[in-house]
Structures are given as C-alpha cells and as structure tokens.
C-alpha cells in the first residue's frame, strides 16, 4: 500500500507532484492500492480550499486514488493511541512551559550543543493525568526515546541509522489534544498498512521518529522508505515559492501540458531508457533504485523541449481543440509553429495572430490592401503555388514587396514558418483570415 499525504497548507509544487507521481506509479507496478491522505491536523496552517485545489491538480494529471481520507477524521484514534502509550509507560506527560523549553534551547545554543529535551518530566506517572486535568494545567505527551539506535532502509539513500538521543523524547500529542505531524503520520501509515513511503528528503529526520512510534505501538511489519532528493533552481538553491516554475498552477497557466510535466519530473535525477515517454510507459521500467541520491537541478529549457516533443506527438484533433477548433487542421498548423513556440500559450498567440484582424504596417499598407482585395475576389486555391502565382500576376508585386505583405496578410507576423507549409491548413479559413 502506498500513499500521497499532502498538507493543505500551500500551493502544490513540483516536489509534491513528483512525490505523488512516484507513489502512484509504484502502486500500479506493485498492483497495490494508492491512498491520498490530506494531512489537515495543523488547523492554524491549513488554507481553505487548498485540499480541493490539490485534488483537482491530481485529477488533471490523471493520478487517480483508490482511497481518499482526511487525517483529522482519525483524531480520536490518534488520541487513544497516545493514551495507550502513556499507560504502557512508553510515553510520559510533560508540563514544561514554553518558557522553560526556550531557556533549555538557549542554553544548548550557548553551550554549542544540539538541543535535547531535558528529561525533567520523564518520571511523571500517568496517574498525574487526572490531577493535571482537574487543575487545568496544560500538558503535552512525549514519547520516551528508544534504548537502541533506530535503523531504517531507504531505497535511494541506503540504510540510515540514528542514535537514541537524536530521536529524543519528542512530543506526540500537543496541549490542545491534537497529534503532532510525526505521530499522526506514523499512526495512519500503520493503520493503512503502508509498506513503502516515498516522500521528499526534507522528511528524512522524521523517519526514525515514525519508525520508533510504530514499533512502540507494536507494529511489526517493515516499512521501506524512498526519500527523493530536493530540486534546485538554476542558482543551485532549493526551489522555493519565489521560483515561479516550482508552482504547478503556474506551469499549467504558462502552457506546459500535464504529459510533459510528468515526463520531466520523472526524468529529473533519474536513469531512464528514453528521454521522451508517457506515464504508462514509465510504469513498465521505472525503478526507484535508479533515482540519484544527489539533488536535481530544474531546467526550464529542458522542460520546454519536452513540452514541444509531447505537443508534436499529440493527436491533431486534440491539439486543435486546445485552441477552440474542432477539425485537425489547426492542430497540424500548431505543430508547424513548434519550430518557434514551445507551450500552448505561445502557440495560441501565433494562431490568434493569424485569425485576428491584421493591423496594416505603415511600410506595407498599400501592398497589403492590394493583396487582400485580390484574395477576396479569387477562388480558393488548393495548391499553394497556384495561389501564390495568381497573387503575383494579379498584383504585379515582386520580391520583398510581395512576400513581406503577403506573409503579413496571412499570418499577422513578419517572420515565421514557410508559407507553403502552413497554407494547406489555413486555406479553408482564408476569407476569415484576411478580413
Ligand atoms: N504532509 C507532509 C508533507 O506534505 C507529508 C509527509 C509524508 O509524506 O509523510 O510534507
């Protein structure tokens, strides 16, 4: 069983989508279920509507789930399990105030050592719970640190072992009774039998904590991990909100198509048999072992190239429909424009220029008018050369004085692909075009 566990606290970025894609894909390969779990337990950070936005993006990328649930639905289970750990003396209540903890942190900083919980409340018995509740004293529940190192197996990074003190006596239930991320995540992974967790490497430090929680809860099944390296921007820094290209919404708005984004994200830091592929194709060969341990660098030019390649391969009618046309001509026309455009937004601009009223350019104003008039009164020529020769002879124009205004009248642009190449796809719209 695999899962994608987004928090509805921000926009979906390329790192999240890569995680979703790989979980989905490996679930397909293993013929097992894929769960989407919305991690909405941090009420203060949740942003209304982000869950729906994330689900819509997954749908756009055809990443379908077998189960969907919101983590907050399990709140009572999380609380029950925390109390059970307390009763079994695997956890303890802690009444240290935030001020005390801050002092401890400051002290650790001064001493130049890593902060660890002081152990001040570690011996408080679970019987204290009743008194604390009666007297309204705020408390959290902390897990006791393990008595031996915790080792986890990571398909990409190898075996990772951390010492008990690194795991520390961490909080599992906050003073308001809500579970912390690590606790809710480990409980839910356990309850749904997740045996492979694929996620970003920013979670590596959480992994031993979650393994420790599951072990203390008596969960014996092994969990494998695959922590994906971070994605860097062109300056070699971690891609962040400030990099537009990190936002899936932005990429889609810019005219990058889902198939190309999928292809690019699966190619990033990976060894693949081909450069251009679809998601079903990747399912036949993808291996997590082939993903590089080191960070990948985002390259928008590469994505533009991949977008072009997918647009080239797209069915003509499907491509036409993107621009509001129902027949295959405009799709074929758009493919010719891929010589100079890479996204659907750029293609749209080219097609729009062809179909919009042509603003006469001062230099060629007279010639454009002459050509328009001849075309208006001529039959529709099937053949480009016959069409061109007709215009040449009727207008008496020659060389640049013919070709410049001719191109402007047909395409609204001074430069572009060979007119003979695009003519077959625009001829049936010719009167509309020159209007
Ligand atoms: N909600 C976490 C995140 O979005 C999930 C991490 C995980 O996959 O465990 O980063």
mmCIF file of N, CA and C and ligand atoms in Angstrom, residues 3 5-7 39 181 185 199 203, ligand 1:
data_model
loop_
_atom_site.group_PDB
_atom_site.id
_atom_site.type_symbol
_atom_site.label_atom_id
_atom_site.label_comp_id
_atom_site.label_asym_id
_atom_site.label_seq_id
_atom_site.Cartn_x
_atom_site.Cartn_y
_atom_site.Cartn_z
ATOM 1 N N UNK A 3 0.952 5.766 -0.379
ATOM 2 C CA UNK A 3 0.098 6.928 -0.131
ATOM 3 C C UNK A 3 0.809 8.212 -0.509
ATOM 4 N N UNK A 5 0.556 12.129 0.855
ATOM 5 C CA UNK A 5 -0.020 12.754 2.048
ATOM 6 C C UNK A 5 0.198 14.267 2.070
ATOM 7 N N UNK A 6 -0.453 14.988 1.173
ATOM 8 C CA UNK A 6 -0.213 16.440 1.123
ATOM 9 C C UNK A 6 -0.852 17.180 2.287
ATOM 10 N N UNK A 7 -0.235 18.280 2.692
ATOM 11 C CA UNK A 7 -0.841 19.160 3.688
ATOM 12 C C UNK A 7 -1.533 20.289 2.928
ATOM 13 N N UNK A 39 -3.361 15.761 4.989
ATOM 14 C CA UNK A 39 -2.865 15.927 6.360
ATOM 15 C C UNK A 39 -3.266 17.305 6.890
ATOM 16 N N UNK A 181 2.617 16.148 13.719
ATOM 17 C CA UNK A 181 2.727 15.549 12.383
ATOM 18 C C UNK A 181 3.282 14.124 12.467
ATOM 19 N N UNK A 185 1.082 10.894 11.376
ATOM 20 C CA UNK A 185 1.579 10.258 10.157
ATOM 21 C C UNK A 185 1.913 8.782 10.419
ATOM 22 N N UNK A 199 8.721 9.995 -0.268
ATOM 23 C CA UNK A 199 8.484 11.410 0.026
ATOM 24 C C UNK A 199 9.780 12.194 -0.130
ATOM 25 N N UNK A 203 12.037 15.143 4.812
ATOM 26 C CA UNK A 203 11.419 14.365 5.892
ATOM 27 C C UNK A 203 12.344 13.309 6.488
HETATM 28 N N1 LIG B 1 2.125 16.286 4.934
HETATM 29 C C1 LIG B 1 3.512 16.011 4.711
HETATM 30 C C2 LIG B 1 4.023 16.912 3.624
HETATM 31 O O1 LIG B 1 3.234 17.431 2.841
HETATM 32 C C3 LIG B 1 3.647 14.557 4.318
HETATM 33 C C4 LIG B 1 4.950 13.966 4.501
HETATM 34 C C5 LIG B 1 4.906 12.463 4.348
HETATM 35 O O2 LIG B 1 4.732 12.023 3.201
HETATM 36 O O3 LIG B 1 4.995 11.784 5.330
HETATM 37 O O4 LIG B 1 5.191 17.175 3.533
#
